[in-house]
Amino acid sequence: MDHLDHLEAQSIFILREAYKHFGKLGMLWSVGKDSTVLLWLAKKAFFGHCPFPFIHVDTKYKIPEMIEFRDRTAKEYNLDLIVHSNEEALANGMGPEHGRMVCCKALKTEGLTQVTKKYEFEGLILGIRRDEEGSRSKERIFSERNSESEWDYTDQPPELWDQFKTDFKKGNHIRVHPILHWNELDIWEYIKRENIPLVDLYFAKDGKRYRSLGCAPCTTPIESTASNIDEIIEELKNTKQSERSGRAQDQEMAHAMQKLRKDGYM
């Protein structure tokens, strides 16, 4: 087995452990590269059939190409897809002009909390990685959230020898992170090996491409000439720029992402 085989095997083991322990399970799909790789792994883990719904929290500010890719892929893969928006916040005019932290909390965090309660999910599977940013490096593979989706990052159990916390208080839920141990380069090398379809926004046009995808008003493309997967892999081997440097909410204040994630952000 090579490096990618080991990563894939561990992720499939985690997905199957989650399915074994949780009756009501859902997987977040942001349409970005990481959650699309996770979708691919779920199809492999369950022999082409995903036994749980996929959830897209739609802020209504996403880049249009992302929504087109979401709808086309969901139809092609015959996904059980739940699309949820915080309609009350949108009706009251919520948007990035109110402040990015305020907007992210209303349209992403509260939207996710609403859909978790509505469908009474016991477990949510997410495609986050430890190397993306600081607060995600503090995560466990199986990480508990309380009834309001809040995360106490100061009180987390150790995960030794693949022993995970799967019991929790009624009303709480567990966030499951099957690709927590991957890095950005692993993701792209796996996309290349498996020939996984992605939204075109990742590939350079006119000297720019998106390295991380989010809402249109708060996501900036990077300077790049990498127009295919091989060129992106080579670019990543030589860059000193952080992956989320184009995500405005990360720069909003000190420890911005940790504050958002403490309140239940994905």
PDB file of N, CA and C in Angstrom, residues 135 137-145 151-159 165 177:
ATOM      1  N   SER A 135      -7.568  26.324  14.346  1.00  0.00           N
ATOM      2  CA  SER A 135      -8.599  25.736  15.205  1.00  0.00           C
ATOM      3  C   SER A 135      -8.975  24.330  14.751  1.00  0.00           C
ATOM      4  N   SER A 137      -6.894  22.188  13.693  1.00  0.00           N
ATOM      5  CA  SER A 137      -5.844  21.277  14.162  1.00  0.00           C
ATOM      6  C   SER A 137      -6.145  20.776  15.575  1.00  0.00           C
ATOM      7  N   LYS A 138      -7.076  21.435  16.282  1.00  0.00           N
ATOM      8  CA  LYS A 138      -7.428  21.021  17.650  1.00  0.00           C
ATOM      9  C   LYS A 138      -8.543  19.972  17.665  1.00  0.00           C
ATOM     10  N   GLU A 139      -9.105  19.678  16.506  1.00  0.00           N
ATOM     11  CA  GLU A 139     -10.256  18.771  16.433  1.00  0.00           C
ATOM     12  C   GLU A 139      -9.880  17.327  16.715  1.00  0.00           C
ATOM     13  N   ARG A 140     -10.880  16.556  17.155  1.00  0.00           N
ATOM     14  CA  ARG A 140     -10.770  15.108  17.210  1.00  0.00           C
ATOM     15  C   ARG A 140     -11.481  14.532  15.989  1.00  0.00           C
ATOM     16  N   ILE A 141     -11.270  13.247  15.721  1.00  0.00           N
ATOM     17  CA  ILE A 141     -11.969  12.613  14.584  1.00  0.00           C
ATOM     18  C   ILE A 141     -13.458  12.489  14.897  1.00  0.00           C
ATOM     19  N   PHE A 142     -13.799  12.111  16.124  1.00  0.00           N
ATOM     20  CA  PHE A 142     -15.182  12.109  16.592  1.00  0.00           C
ATOM     21  C   PHE A 142     -15.281  13.192  17.667  1.00  0.00           C
ATOM     22  N   SER A 143     -15.987  14.282  17.376  1.00  0.00           N
ATOM     23  CA  SER A 143     -15.956  15.467  18.227  1.00  0.00           C
ATOM     24  C   SER A 143     -17.380  15.879  18.606  1.00  0.00           C
ATOM     25  N   GLU A 144     -17.651  15.930  19.914  1.00  0.00           N
ATOM     26  CA  GLU A 144     -19.021  16.190  20.386  1.00  0.00           C
ATOM     27  C   GLU A 144     -19.387  17.672  20.311  1.00  0.00           C
ATOM     28  N   ARG A 145     -20.649  17.936  19.973  1.00  0.00           N
ATOM     29  CA  ARG A 145     -21.238  19.269  20.045  1.00  0.00           C
ATOM     30  C   ARG A 145     -22.477  19.186  20.929  1.00  0.00           C
ATOM     31  N   TRP A 151     -18.988  23.925  20.639  1.00  0.00           N
ATOM     32  CA  TRP A 151     -17.826  23.039  20.769  1.00  0.00           C
ATOM     33  C   TRP A 151     -16.949  23.530  21.924  1.00  0.00           C
ATOM     34  N   ASP A 152     -16.683  22.650  22.897  1.00  0.00           N
ATOM     35  CA  ASP A 152     -15.769  22.979  23.989  1.00  0.00           C
ATOM     36  C   ASP A 152     -14.410  22.382  23.646  1.00  0.00           C
ATOM     37  N   TYR A 153     -13.578  23.171  22.982  1.00  0.00           N
ATOM     38  CA  TYR A 153     -12.285  22.651  22.515  1.00  0.00           C
ATOM     39  C   TYR A 153     -11.292  22.457  23.665  1.00  0.00           C
ATOM     40  N   THR A 154     -11.674  22.894  24.887  1.00  0.00           N
ATOM     41  CA  THR A 154     -10.783  22.690  26.035  1.00  0.00           C
ATOM     42  C   THR A 154     -11.069  21.360  26.735  1.00  0.00           C
ATOM     43  N   ASP A 155     -12.113  20.664  26.306  1.00  0.00           N
ATOM     44  CA  ASP A 155     -12.501  19.423  26.983  1.00  0.00           C
ATOM     45  C   ASP A 155     -12.779  18.346  25.934  1.00  0.00           C
ATOM     46  N   GLN A 156     -11.712  17.720  25.447  1.00  0.00           N
ATOM     47  CA  GLN A 156     -11.859  16.699  24.413  1.00  0.00           C
ATOM     48  C   GLN A 156     -11.101  15.434  24.819  1.00  0.00           C
ATOM     49  N   PRO A 157     -11.684  14.275  24.584  1.00  0.00           N
ATOM     50  CA  PRO A 157     -11.014  13.032  24.980  1.00  0.00           C
ATOM     51  C   PRO A 157      -9.879  12.679  24.024  1.00  0.00           C
ATOM     52  N   PRO A 158      -8.874  11.943  24.508  1.00  0.00           N
ATOM     53  CA  PRO A 158      -7.839  11.455  23.587  1.00  0.00           C
ATOM     54  C   PRO A 158      -8.417  10.374  22.683  1.00  0.00           C
ATOM     55  N   GLU A 159      -7.814  10.211  21.512  1.00  0.00           N
ATOM     56  CA  GLU A 159      -8.241   9.152  20.588  1.00  0.00           C
ATOM     57  C   GLU A 159      -7.038   8.250  20.333  1.00  0.00           C
ATOM     58  N   LYS A 165     -14.910   8.390  20.740  1.00  0.00           N
ATOM     59  CA  LYS A 165     -16.061   8.667  21.596  1.00  0.00           C
ATOM     60  C   LYS A 165     -17.329   8.619  20.743  1.00  0.00           C
ATOM     61  N   HIS A 177     -14.896  13.468  11.372  1.00  0.00           N
ATOM     62  CA  HIS A 177     -13.938  14.089  10.449  1.00  0.00           C
ATOM     63  C   HIS A 177     -13.037  13.029   9.808  1.00  0.00           C
TER      64      HIS A 177
END
